[in-house]
mmCIF file of C-alpha atoms in Angstrom:
data_model
loop_
_atom_site.group_PDB
_atom_site.id
_atom_site.type_symbol
_atom_site.label_atom_id
_atom_site.label_comp_id
_atom_site.label_asym_id
_atom_site.label_seq_id
_atom_site.Cartn_x
_atom_site.Cartn_y
_atom_site.Cartn_z
ATOM 1 C CA MET A 1 -43.009 -14.789 -95.792
ATOM 2 C CA ALA A 2 -39.505 -13.003 -94.781
ATOM 3 C CA GLY A 3 -37.020 -15.309 -93.991
ATOM 4 C CA ARG A 4 -36.353 -18.788 -94.304
ATOM 5 C CA ALA A 5 -35.763 -21.720 -91.471
ATOM 6 C CA ALA A 6 -33.272 -24.143 -91.815
ATOM 7 C CA VAL A 7 -34.176 -27.330 -90.676
ATOM 8 C CA CYS A 8 -32.826 -28.810 -87.638
ATOM 9 C CA SER A 9 -31.638 -32.555 -88.292
ATOM 10 C CA VAL A 10 -30.122 -33.040 -84.880
ATOM 11 C CA PRO A 11 -32.800 -34.701 -82.499
ATOM 12 C CA LEU A 12 -33.617 -33.008 -79.397
ATOM 13 C CA ARG A 13 -32.273 -35.742 -77.197
ATOM 14 C CA LYS A 14 -28.753 -35.226 -78.884
ATOM 15 C CA LEU A 15 -28.761 -31.542 -78.411
ATOM 16 C CA CYS A 16 -28.925 -31.754 -74.347
ATOM 17 C CA ALA A 17 -26.788 -33.780 -72.210
ATOM 18 C CA CYS A 18 -27.844 -37.294 -71.426
ATOM 19 C CA SER A 19 -28.166 -38.922 -68.277
ATOM 20 C CA SER A 20 -28.323 -42.175 -66.908
ATOM 21 C CA GLN A 21 -28.753 -44.979 -69.377
ATOM 22 C CA GLY A 22 -32.553 -45.739 -70.294
ATOM 23 C CA GLN A 23 -33.293 -42.402 -68.720
ATOM 24 C CA ALA A 24 -34.478 -39.117 -70.649
ATOM 25 C CA PRO A 25 -32.145 -36.521 -70.880
ATOM 26 C CA MET A 26 -31.693 -33.776 -68.157
ATOM 27 C CA ILE A 27 -32.482 -30.649 -70.219
ATOM 28 C CA ILE A 28 -29.860 -27.917 -69.245
ATOM 29 C CA PRO A 29 -28.357 -26.745 -72.473
ATOM 30 C CA LYS A 30 -25.066 -24.871 -73.075
ATOM 31 C CA TYR A 31 -25.930 -22.896 -75.860
ATOM 32 C CA TRP A 32 -28.997 -21.010 -76.762
ATOM 33 C CA ALA A 33 -30.335 -18.892 -79.631
ATOM 34 C CA GLU A 34 -33.436 -16.965 -80.742
ATOM 35 C CA ALA A 35 -35.055 -16.961 -84.119
ATOM 36 C CA ARG A 36 -37.894 -14.840 -85.759
ATOM 37 C CA LEU A 37 -40.200 -15.199 -88.513
ATOM 38 C CA GLN A 38 -42.459 -12.783 -90.178
ATOM 39 C CA HIS A 39 -45.525 -13.587 -92.450
ATOM 40 C CA ARG A 40 -47.790 -10.707 -93.677
ATOM 41 C CA GLU A 41 -51.170 -11.514 -95.040
ATOM 42 C CA ARG A 42 -54.250 -9.400 -95.917
ATOM 43 C CA ARG A 43 -52.251 -5.985 -94.212
ATOM 44 C CA ARG A 44 -51.895 -8.257 -91.340
ATOM 45 C CA GLN A 45 -48.245 -9.155 -90.284
ATOM 46 C CA VAL A 46 -47.631 -12.010 -87.893
ATOM 47 C CA THR A 47 -44.329 -11.823 -86.175
ATOM 48 C CA VAL A 48 -43.039 -15.219 -84.290
ATOM 49 C CA ARG A 49 -39.705 -15.956 -82.249
ATOM 50 C CA ARG A 50 -38.659 -19.066 -80.633
ATOM 51 C CA PHE A 51 -35.748 -20.021 -78.967
ATOM 52 C CA GLY A 52 -33.431 -22.857 -79.431
ATOM 53 C CA TRP A 53 -30.835 -24.550 -77.561
ATOM 54 C CA SER A 54 -27.864 -27.243 -77.860
ATOM 55 C CA ASP A 55 -25.315 -28.873 -75.804
ATOM 56 C CA LEU A 56 -23.060 -29.035 -78.983
ATOM 57 C CA SER A 57 -22.593 -25.651 -80.288
ATOM 58 C CA LEU A 58 -24.051 -22.472 -81.300
ATOM 59 C CA GLU A 59 -24.683 -23.331 -84.759
ATOM 60 C CA GLN A 60 -26.907 -26.093 -83.442
ATOM 61 C CA ALA A 61 -28.912 -23.757 -81.132
ATOM 62 C CA GLN A 62 -29.441 -21.611 -83.960
ATOM 63 C CA ALA A 63 -30.867 -24.061 -86.394
ATOM 64 C CA HIS A 64 -32.917 -25.524 -83.709
ATOM 65 C CA ALA A 65 -34.345 -22.067 -82.993
ATOM 66 C CA GLU A 66 -35.031 -21.708 -87.081
ATOM 67 C CA ALA A 67 -36.709 -25.158 -86.816
ATOM 68 C CA ARG A 68 -39.039 -24.497 -83.839
ATOM 69 C CA VAL A 69 -40.010 -20.852 -85.316
ATOM 70 C CA ALA A 70 -40.998 -22.297 -88.752
ATOM 71 C CA ASP A 71 -42.777 -25.028 -87.001
ATOM 72 C CA ALA A 72 -44.728 -22.710 -84.854
ATOM 73 C CA MET A 73 -45.245 -20.188 -87.705
ATOM 74 C CA ALA A 74 -46.910 -23.017 -89.862
ATOM 75 C CA GLN A 75 -49.207 -23.886 -87.185
ATOM 76 C CA ILE A 76 -50.468 -20.338 -86.252
ATOM 77 C CA ARG A 77 -50.931 -19.771 -90.293
ATOM 78 C CA ALA A 78 -53.080 -23.226 -89.982
ATOM 79 C CA GLY A 79 -55.454 -21.709 -87.287
ATOM 80 C CA VAL A 80 -53.485 -23.093 -83.903
ATOM 81 C CA GLU A 81 -53.656 -20.891 -81.178
ATOM 82 C CA LEU A 82 -49.862 -20.333 -80.149
ATOM 83 C CA ALA A 83 -47.802 -17.646 -78.126
ATOM 84 C CA ARG A 84 -46.227 -15.470 -80.682
ATOM 85 C CA ARG A 85 -43.006 -15.471 -78.375
ATOM 86 C CA GLU A 86 -41.605 -17.148 -75.468
ATOM 87 C CA ARG A 87 -41.219 -15.213 -72.308
ATOM 88 C CA ARG A 88 -37.409 -13.942 -71.946
ATOM 89 C CA VAL A 89 -36.682 -15.167 -68.499
ATOM 90 C CA ALA A 90 -33.233 -17.032 -67.248
ATOM 91 C CA TYR A 91 -35.140 -19.888 -65.519
ATOM 92 C CA ASN A 92 -38.462 -21.071 -67.270
ATOM 93 C CA GLY A 93 -38.289 -24.564 -66.619
ATOM 94 C CA ALA A 94 -41.573 -25.286 -65.092
ATOM 95 C CA ASP A 95 -43.187 -23.935 -67.978
ATOM 96 C CA GLY A 96 -41.833 -26.143 -70.880
ATOM 97 C CA LEU A 97 -38.781 -24.187 -72.048
ATOM 98 C CA PRO A 98 -35.264 -25.608 -70.682
ATOM 99 C CA ILE A 99 -33.496 -24.140 -67.748
ATOM 100 C CA ARG A 100 -31.789 -21.327 -69.590
ATOM 101 C CA GLU A 101 -28.838 -20.473 -67.107
ATOM 102 C CA GLU A 102 -25.107 -20.386 -67.085
ATOM 103 C CA VAL A 103 -23.240 -23.660 -66.542
ATOM 104 C CA VAL A 104 -20.455 -23.065 -63.851
ATOM 105 C CA GLN A 105 -19.787 -26.723 -63.156
ATOM 106 C CA ARG A 106 -20.132 -30.409 -64.198
ATOM 107 C CA LYS A 107 -19.726 -33.021 -61.793
ATOM 108 C CA GLY A 108 -20.279 -36.490 -62.602
ATOM 109 C CA GLU A 109 -24.032 -36.424 -64.076
ATOM 110 C CA SER A 110 -24.915 -33.273 -61.700
ATOM 111 C CA VAL A 111 -24.796 -29.634 -63.093
ATOM 112 C CA ILE A 112 -24.429 -26.511 -61.050
ATOM 113 C CA THR A 113 -25.755 -23.465 -62.802
ATOM 114 C CA ARG A 114 -26.201 -19.930 -61.841
ATOM 115 C CA ASN A 115 -29.909 -18.996 -61.777
ATOM 116 C CA GLY A 116 -31.548 -15.796 -62.627
ATOM 117 C CA TYR A 117 -31.068 -13.885 -59.836
ATOM 118 C CA GLY A 118 -27.816 -15.083 -59.228
ATOM 119 C CA ALA A 119 -27.493 -17.897 -56.501
ATOM 120 C CA LEU A 120 -25.866 -21.383 -57.568
ATOM 121 C CA CYS A 121 -28.177 -24.182 -58.116
ATOM 122 C CA LEU A 122 -27.545 -27.892 -57.849
ATOM 123 C CA ASN A 123 -29.547 -29.947 -60.800
ATOM 124 C CA THR A 124 -29.118 -33.779 -60.755
ATOM 125 C CA PRO A 125 -30.866 -36.527 -63.119
ATOM 126 C CA ASN A 126 -31.673 -38.944 -60.537
ATOM 127 C CA VAL A 127 -30.988 -37.790 -56.936
ATOM 128 C CA LEU A 128 -34.228 -36.648 -55.599
ATOM 129 C CA PHE A 129 -34.606 -33.331 -53.708
ATOM 130 C CA ALA A 130 -37.638 -31.852 -52.587
ATOM 131 C CA ASP A 131 -38.263 -28.682 -50.875
ATOM 132 C CA ILE A 132 -41.200 -28.049 -48.696
ATOM 133 C CA ASP A 133 -42.273 -24.426 -47.785
ATOM 134 C CA PHE A 134 -43.802 -23.550 -44.678
ATOM 135 C CA VAL A 135 -47.169 -22.714 -44.819
ATOM 136 C CA GLU A 136 -47.851 -19.079 -43.358
ATOM 137 C CA ALA A 137 -51.436 -18.355 -44.384
ATOM 138 C CA PRO A 138 -54.876 -19.964 -44.241
ATOM 139 C CA ASP A 139 -55.919 -21.730 -47.138
ATOM 140 C CA TRP A 140 -57.962 -19.523 -49.522
ATOM 141 C CA ARG A 141 -60.569 -22.285 -49.147
ATOM 142 C CA LEU A 142 -60.974 -21.446 -45.647
ATOM 143 C CA ARG A 143 -61.132 -17.825 -45.915
ATOM 144 C CA TRP A 144 -63.767 -17.714 -48.896
ATOM 145 C CA THR A 145 -66.031 -20.370 -46.931
ATOM 146 C CA LEU A 146 -65.861 -18.350 -43.630
ATOM 147 C CA THR A 147 -66.422 -15.324 -45.907
ATOM 148 C CA GLY A 148 -69.698 -16.687 -47.501
ATOM 149 C CA LEU A 149 -71.410 -17.918 -44.385
ATOM 150 C CA LEU A 150 -70.415 -14.754 -42.577
ATOM 151 C CA ALA A 151 -71.760 -12.538 -45.480
ATOM 152 C CA LEU A 152 -75.204 -14.395 -45.735
ATOM 153 C CA ALA A 153 -75.500 -14.243 -41.871
ATOM 154 C CA PHE A 154 -74.933 -10.682 -41.913
ATOM 155 C CA ALA A 155 -77.123 -10.225 -44.793
ATOM 156 C CA LEU A 156 -80.164 -11.924 -43.087
ATOM 157 C CA ALA A 157 -79.372 -9.837 -39.760
ATOM 158 C CA LEU A 158 -79.215 -6.581 -41.641
ATOM 159 C CA GLY A 159 -82.518 -7.192 -43.564
ATOM 160 C CA SER A 160 -84.229 -8.028 -40.585
ATOM 161 C CA ALA A 161 -82.921 -5.402 -38.297
ATOM 162 C CA PHE A 162 -83.145 -2.467 -40.644
ATOM 163 C CA GLY A 163 -85.848 -3.620 -42.971
ATOM 164 C CA GLN A 164 -83.295 -3.088 -45.663
ATOM 165 C CA GLY A 165 -84.124 -4.258 -49.583
ATOM 166 C CA TRP A 166 -82.479 -7.667 -49.892
ATOM 167 C CA GLY A 167 -79.861 -5.974 -52.540
ATOM 168 C CA SER A 168 -78.411 -3.537 -49.781
ATOM 169 C CA ALA A 169 -78.440 -6.090 -47.255
ATOM 170 C CA LEU A 170 -76.441 -8.807 -49.303
ATOM 171 C CA VAL A 171 -73.885 -5.961 -50.292
ATOM 172 C CA GLY A 172 -73.393 -4.729 -46.622
ATOM 173 C CA GLY A 173 -73.278 -8.674 -45.533
ATOM 174 C CA LEU A 174 -70.724 -9.098 -48.110
ATOM 175 C CA LEU A 175 -68.719 -6.012 -47.293
ATOM 176 C CA LEU A 176 -68.968 -7.362 -43.605
ATOM 177 C CA GLY A 177 -68.073 -10.948 -44.358
ATOM 178 C CA LEU A 178 -64.840 -10.121 -46.199
ATOM 179 C CA ILE A 179 -63.610 -8.185 -43.409
ATOM 180 C CA VAL A 180 -64.356 -10.349 -40.675
ATOM 181 C CA GLY A 181 -63.941 -13.602 -42.793
ATOM 182 C CA GLY A 182 -60.301 -12.455 -43.276
ATOM 183 C CA VAL A 183 -59.471 -11.620 -40.063
ATOM 184 C CA LEU A 184 -61.566 -15.003 -38.474
ATOM 185 C CA SER A 185 -59.607 -17.074 -40.807
ATOM 186 C CA ARG A 186 -56.165 -15.972 -39.703
ATOM 187 C CA LEU A 187 -56.750 -16.017 -36.198
ATOM 188 C CA LEU A 188 -58.304 -19.586 -36.485
ATOM 189 C CA PHE A 189 -55.091 -20.838 -38.647
ATOM 190 C CA ARG A 190 -52.498 -19.087 -35.843
ATOM 191 C CA SER A 191 -54.606 -20.887 -33.011
ATOM 192 C CA TRP A 192 -54.474 -24.401 -35.387
ATOM 193 C CA MET A 193 -50.765 -23.859 -35.786
ATOM 194 C CA ALA A 194 -50.157 -23.259 -32.318
ATOM 195 C CA LEU A 195 -51.891 -26.304 -31.073
ATOM 196 C CA SER A 196 -50.229 -28.400 -33.760
ATOM 197 C CA GLY A 197 -46.255 -27.136 -32.697
ATOM 198 C CA GLY A 198 -46.151 -24.388 -35.195
ATOM 199 C CA VAL A 199 -45.493 -24.531 -39.112
ATOM 200 C CA GLU A 200 -42.120 -26.587 -38.631
ATOM 201 C CA GLY A 201 -43.561 -29.068 -36.370
ATOM 202 C CA LEU A 202 -46.455 -29.575 -38.567
ATOM 203 C CA ALA A 203 -44.136 -30.349 -41.500
ATOM 204 C CA ARG A 204 -41.918 -32.349 -39.609
ATOM 205 C CA ARG A 205 -44.555 -34.398 -38.604
ATOM 206 C CA ARG A 206 -45.991 -34.911 -41.898
ATOM 207 C CA ILE A 207 -42.451 -36.219 -43.121
ATOM 208 C CA GLN A 208 -42.356 -38.676 -40.273
ATOM 209 C CA ARG A 209 -45.602 -40.039 -41.410
ATOM 210 C CA PHE A 210 -44.418 -40.286 -44.977
ATOM 211 C CA VAL A 211 -41.413 -42.437 -43.970
ATOM 212 C CA GLU A 212 -43.105 -44.587 -41.269
ATOM 213 C CA ARG A 213 -45.345 -45.965 -44.581
ATOM 214 C CA ARG A 214 -42.024 -46.378 -46.379
ATOM 215 C CA PRO A 215 -39.540 -48.034 -44.211
ATOM 216 C CA ASP A 216 -37.283 -48.841 -47.183
ATOM 217 C CA TRP A 217 -36.669 -45.356 -47.441
ATOM 218 C CA ARG A 218 -33.775 -43.113 -46.162
ATOM 219 C CA LEU A 219 -34.122 -39.278 -45.961
ATOM 220 C CA HIS A 220 -31.886 -36.618 -44.706
ATOM 221 C CA VAL A 221 -33.663 -33.406 -43.729
ATOM 222 C CA TYR A 222 -32.397 -30.101 -43.794
ATOM 223 C CA ARG A 223 -33.816 -26.458 -42.530
ATOM 224 C CA THR A 224 -34.099 -23.656 -45.273
ATOM 225 C CA PRO A 225 -34.875 -20.286 -44.511
ATOM 226 C CA ALA A 226 -38.628 -20.807 -45.643
ATOM 227 C CA GLY A 227 -39.028 -24.671 -45.047
ATOM 228 C CA LEU A 228 -37.724 -27.885 -45.155
ATOM 229 C CA ARG A 229 -35.605 -29.611 -48.274
ATOM 230 C CA LEU A 230 -35.348 -33.452 -48.366
ATOM 231 C CA LEU A 231 -32.998 -35.621 -49.950
ATOM 232 C CA ALA A 232 -33.682 -39.271 -50.544
ATOM 233 C CA MET A 233 -30.640 -41.559 -50.269
ATOM 234 C CA HIS A 234 -31.737 -45.009 -50.682
ATOM 235 C CA ARG A 235 -32.039 -45.610 -54.623
ATOM 236 C CA LEU A 236 -32.123 -43.187 -57.683
ATOM 237 C CA PHE A 237 -35.261 -41.892 -59.250
ATOM 238 C CA ASP A 238 -36.419 -40.985 -62.806
ATOM 239 C CA PRO A 239 -38.366 -37.460 -62.294
ATOM 240 C CA ARG A 240 -40.924 -38.688 -64.016
ATOM 241 C CA GLU A 241 -41.778 -41.681 -62.406
ATOM 242 C CA PRO A 242 -45.138 -42.088 -60.771
ATOM 243 C CA GLU A 243 -43.354 -42.558 -57.288
ATOM 244 C CA VAL A 244 -41.906 -39.374 -57.353
ATOM 245 C CA ALA A 245 -45.241 -37.707 -58.121
ATOM 246 C CA ALA A 246 -46.688 -39.606 -55.497
ATOM 247 C CA ALA A 247 -44.136 -38.660 -52.993
ATOM 248 C CA PHE A 248 -44.314 -35.018 -54.057
ATOM 249 C CA GLU A 249 -48.262 -35.061 -53.363
ATOM 250 C CA ALA A 250 -47.653 -36.926 -49.890
ATOM 251 C CA LEU A 251 -45.263 -34.687 -48.934
ATOM 252 C CA GLY A 252 -47.027 -31.237 -49.888
ATOM 253 C CA VAL A 253 -44.240 -30.394 -52.428
ATOM 254 C CA ASP A 254 -44.668 -26.879 -54.244
ATOM 255 C CA ALA A 255 -46.422 -27.492 -57.466
ATOM 256 C CA ASP A 256 -44.102 -25.184 -59.796
ATOM 257 C CA TYR A 257 -41.270 -27.581 -58.467
ATOM 258 C CA ALA A 258 -42.613 -30.943 -59.260
ATOM 259 C CA ARG A 259 -43.504 -29.436 -62.859
ATOM 260 C CA MET A 260 -40.320 -28.588 -63.385
ATOM 261 C CA CYS A 261 -39.012 -31.771 -62.252
ATOM 262 C CA ARG A 262 -41.271 -33.351 -64.719
ATOM 263 C CA ASN A 263 -40.554 -31.339 -67.679
ATOM 264 C CA GLN A 264 -36.935 -30.996 -67.207
ATOM 265 C CA ASN A 265 -35.993 -34.508 -66.310
ATOM 266 C CA CYS A 266 -34.094 -33.434 -63.372
ATOM 267 C CA PHE A 267 -34.358 -32.369 -59.554
ATOM 268 C CA ARG A 268 -33.097 -29.098 -58.085
ATOM 269 C CA ALA A 269 -31.618 -27.390 -55.156
ATOM 270 C CA ARG A 270 -30.461 -24.050 -54.371
ATOM 271 C CA LEU A 271 -26.567 -24.246 -52.948
ATOM 272 C CA THR A 272 -26.013 -20.348 -52.010
ATOM 273 C CA PRO A 273 -28.113 -17.470 -50.599
ATOM 274 C CA LYS A 274 -30.687 -15.279 -52.251
ATOM 275 C CA PRO A 275 -29.043 -12.270 -52.716
ATOM 276 C CA TRP A 276 -31.534 -9.913 -51.400
ATOM 277 C CA ARG A 277 -31.227 -12.073 -48.153
ATOM 278 C CA ILE A 278 -27.379 -11.106 -47.578
ATOM 279 C CA ASP A 279 -27.900 -7.207 -48.558
ATOM 280 C CA LEU A 280 -27.196 -7.443 -52.374
ATOM 281 C CA PRO A 281 -29.446 -6.502 -55.426
ATOM 282 C CA ARG A 282 -30.262 -9.797 -57.784
ATOM 283 C CA LEU A 283 -27.842 -10.181 -60.526
ATOM 284 C CA ARG A 284 -28.994 -8.362 -63.533
ATOM 285 C CA SER A 285 -28.464 -10.432 -66.568
ATOM 286 C CA PRO A 286 -26.907 -8.392 -69.374
ATOM 287 C CA TYR A 287 -28.109 -10.563 -72.105
ATOM 288 C CA ALA A 288 -31.531 -9.658 -73.910
ATOM 289 C CA ALA A 289 -32.467 -12.916 -75.255
ATOM 290 C CA ALA A 290 -30.635 -16.187 -75.359
ATOM 291 C CA TRP A 291 -27.635 -17.213 -72.835
ATOM 292 C CA ARG A 292 -24.321 -17.582 -74.432
ATOM 293 C CA PRO A 293 -21.240 -18.695 -72.366
ATOM 294 C CA GLU A 294 -19.121 -15.734 -73.372
ATOM 295 C CA HIS A 295 -21.706 -13.531 -71.515
ATOM 296 C CA ALA A 296 -20.200 -15.013 -68.148
ATOM 297 C CA ASP A 297 -17.087 -12.933 -68.978
ATOM 298 C CA LEU A 298 -18.999 -9.378 -69.164
ATOM 299 C CA PRO A 299 -17.335 -6.953 -66.946
ATOM 300 C CA ALA A 300 -20.339 -6.311 -65.121
ATOM 301 C CA ARG A 301 -21.462 -9.748 -64.389
ATOM 302 C CA ARG A 302 -18.193 -10.977 -63.307
ATOM 303 C CA SER A 303 -18.054 -7.654 -60.735
ATOM 304 C CA TRP A 304 -21.381 -8.825 -59.389
ATOM 305 C CA VAL A 305 -20.403 -12.253 -58.986
ATOM 306 C CA ALA A 306 -16.964 -11.611 -57.097
ATOM 307 C CA LYS A 307 -19.183 -9.392 -54.494
ATOM 308 C CA TYR A 308 -21.763 -12.248 -54.174
ATOM 309 C CA GLU A 309 -19.113 -14.727 -53.277
ATOM 310 C CA ARG A 310 -17.578 -12.696 -50.949
ATOM 311 C CA ALA A 311 -20.688 -11.587 -49.178
ATOM 312 C CA SER A 312 -22.014 -15.241 -49.146
ATOM 313 C CA GLN A 313 -19.134 -16.607 -47.506
ATOM 314 C CA GLY A 314 -21.097 -15.492 -43.989
ATOM 315 C CA PHE A 315 -24.077 -17.648 -44.929
ATOM 316 C CA ALA A 316 -25.487 -21.269 -45.317
ATOM 317 C CA ALA A 317 -28.087 -22.285 -47.992
ATOM 318 C CA CYS A 318 -29.769 -24.889 -45.557
ATOM 319 C CA ARG A 319 -28.823 -26.849 -41.979
ATOM 320 C CA HIS A 320 -28.943 -30.428 -41.879
ATOM 321 C CA VAL A 321 -31.309 -31.566 -38.682
ATOM 322 C CA ASP A 322 -32.153 -35.373 -39.207
ATOM 323 C CA ALA A 323 -31.770 -38.412 -41.184
ATOM 324 C CA LEU A 324 -34.866 -40.739 -41.356
ATOM 325 C CA GLY A 325 -35.506 -44.383 -42.345
ATOM 326 C CA SER A 326 -33.619 -47.493 -42.668
ATOM 327 C CA GLY A 327 -32.880 -47.737 -46.035
ATOM 328 C CA GLN A 328 -29.251 -48.392 -47.231
ATOM 329 C CA GLU A 329 -27.636 -45.206 -49.226
ATOM 330 C CA HIS A 330 -26.788 -45.332 -52.663
ATOM 331 C CA ALA A 331 -23.589 -44.631 -53.628
ATOM 332 C CA VAL A 332 -24.345 -41.998 -56.432
ATOM 333 C CA ALA A 333 -26.814 -40.338 -53.970
ATOM 334 C CA ALA A 334 -24.226 -40.053 -51.386
ATOM 335 C CA GLN A 335 -21.653 -38.455 -53.738
ATOM 336 C CA VAL A 336 -24.519 -35.918 -54.591
ATOM 337 C CA ARG A 337 -25.280 -35.318 -51.133
ATOM 338 C CA GLN A 338 -21.586 -34.672 -50.287
ATOM 339 C CA LEU A 339 -21.313 -32.009 -53.151
ATOM 340 C CA HIS A 340 -24.527 -30.498 -51.947
ATOM 341 C CA ASP A 341 -23.630 -30.364 -48.115
ATOM 342 C CA SER A 342 -19.986 -28.822 -48.986
ATOM 343 C CA VAL A 343 -21.513 -25.888 -50.972
ATOM 344 C CA CYS A 344 -24.475 -25.312 -48.923
ATOM 345 C CA LYS A 345 -22.212 -25.410 -45.728
ATOM 346 C CA SER A 346 -25.187 -27.387 -44.022
ATOM 347 C CA ALA A 347 -22.966 -28.501 -41.257
ATOM 348 C CA SER A 348 -22.067 -25.003 -39.969
ATOM 349 C CA VAL A 349 -23.603 -22.854 -37.779
ATOM 350 C CA LEU A 350 -23.971 -19.705 -40.064
ATOM 351 C CA PRO A 351 -27.269 -17.878 -40.366
ATOM 352 C CA LEU A 352 -29.354 -19.066 -43.251
ATOM 353 C CA ALA A 353 -30.068 -17.336 -46.335
#
């Protein structure tokens, strides 16, 4: 085996900044490293790469990476099926790796980071955010149910009308069913949406029903470019508690976002525009593998950030539209809301991006 992995003696809970007492830490490390390990056996070479992270130092991040790569290699040699490498993406929180982004600002327990395409994001360990994207297309189950029924009907019609073999009739029926089923499902979806008051009206009513069943909640509602954002104000939440999972399911929160909250022990909200919505290319991260704080000072990155900050002044990330429920607002949640609203420009009439 080439290379020898150092043993990381620092527990993971000490490698990342902690949140509220008694709650698991929010995992947004400051330092990142990557380790590589090779093993040759019977003319077969196995190469394994793993990331490591720390809030303490680059050395601790490297030790953590080497411990993780040694553990992964041991499992692979024992016959366990594991990925040889972890995807090199800046934000992978939904898939198990911590959020790998530049830490721009820390304010109390909240952390503002710059994500993989350049926008600022607010990460908080205990103030519940939930984004709800508008449903713009029919559910795939509706489309395929209609397709199946229409394919069967067309097959029977073709077989009876032209005396074709059932194989040819089924193929023809399936092709016609795919075409007509797609068109019909879209027409039915648009008709249903029109009768329901549109995608936003449908989402707003779902939120209203949610609050009516929970009179002690207090929710602020924001309009985003593609949906609605909710901010719970009445108490603090542990992202892994059952009530959070139940609320996300009842509200129709995106499954990837819900998984990220659970894996990273945090809630998250984008604070500034997506660059392509303000006629800028997305940020091309200059690092190949692991984020390091000094990468923030690379000239190409600093130039892009300066252009982005100038262009984003004329846009808002969301707009405040309503406050629901009768619960009292928690002081910590109020501080987080003030930070969120000021950076998002949620009280302005600027276009959303």
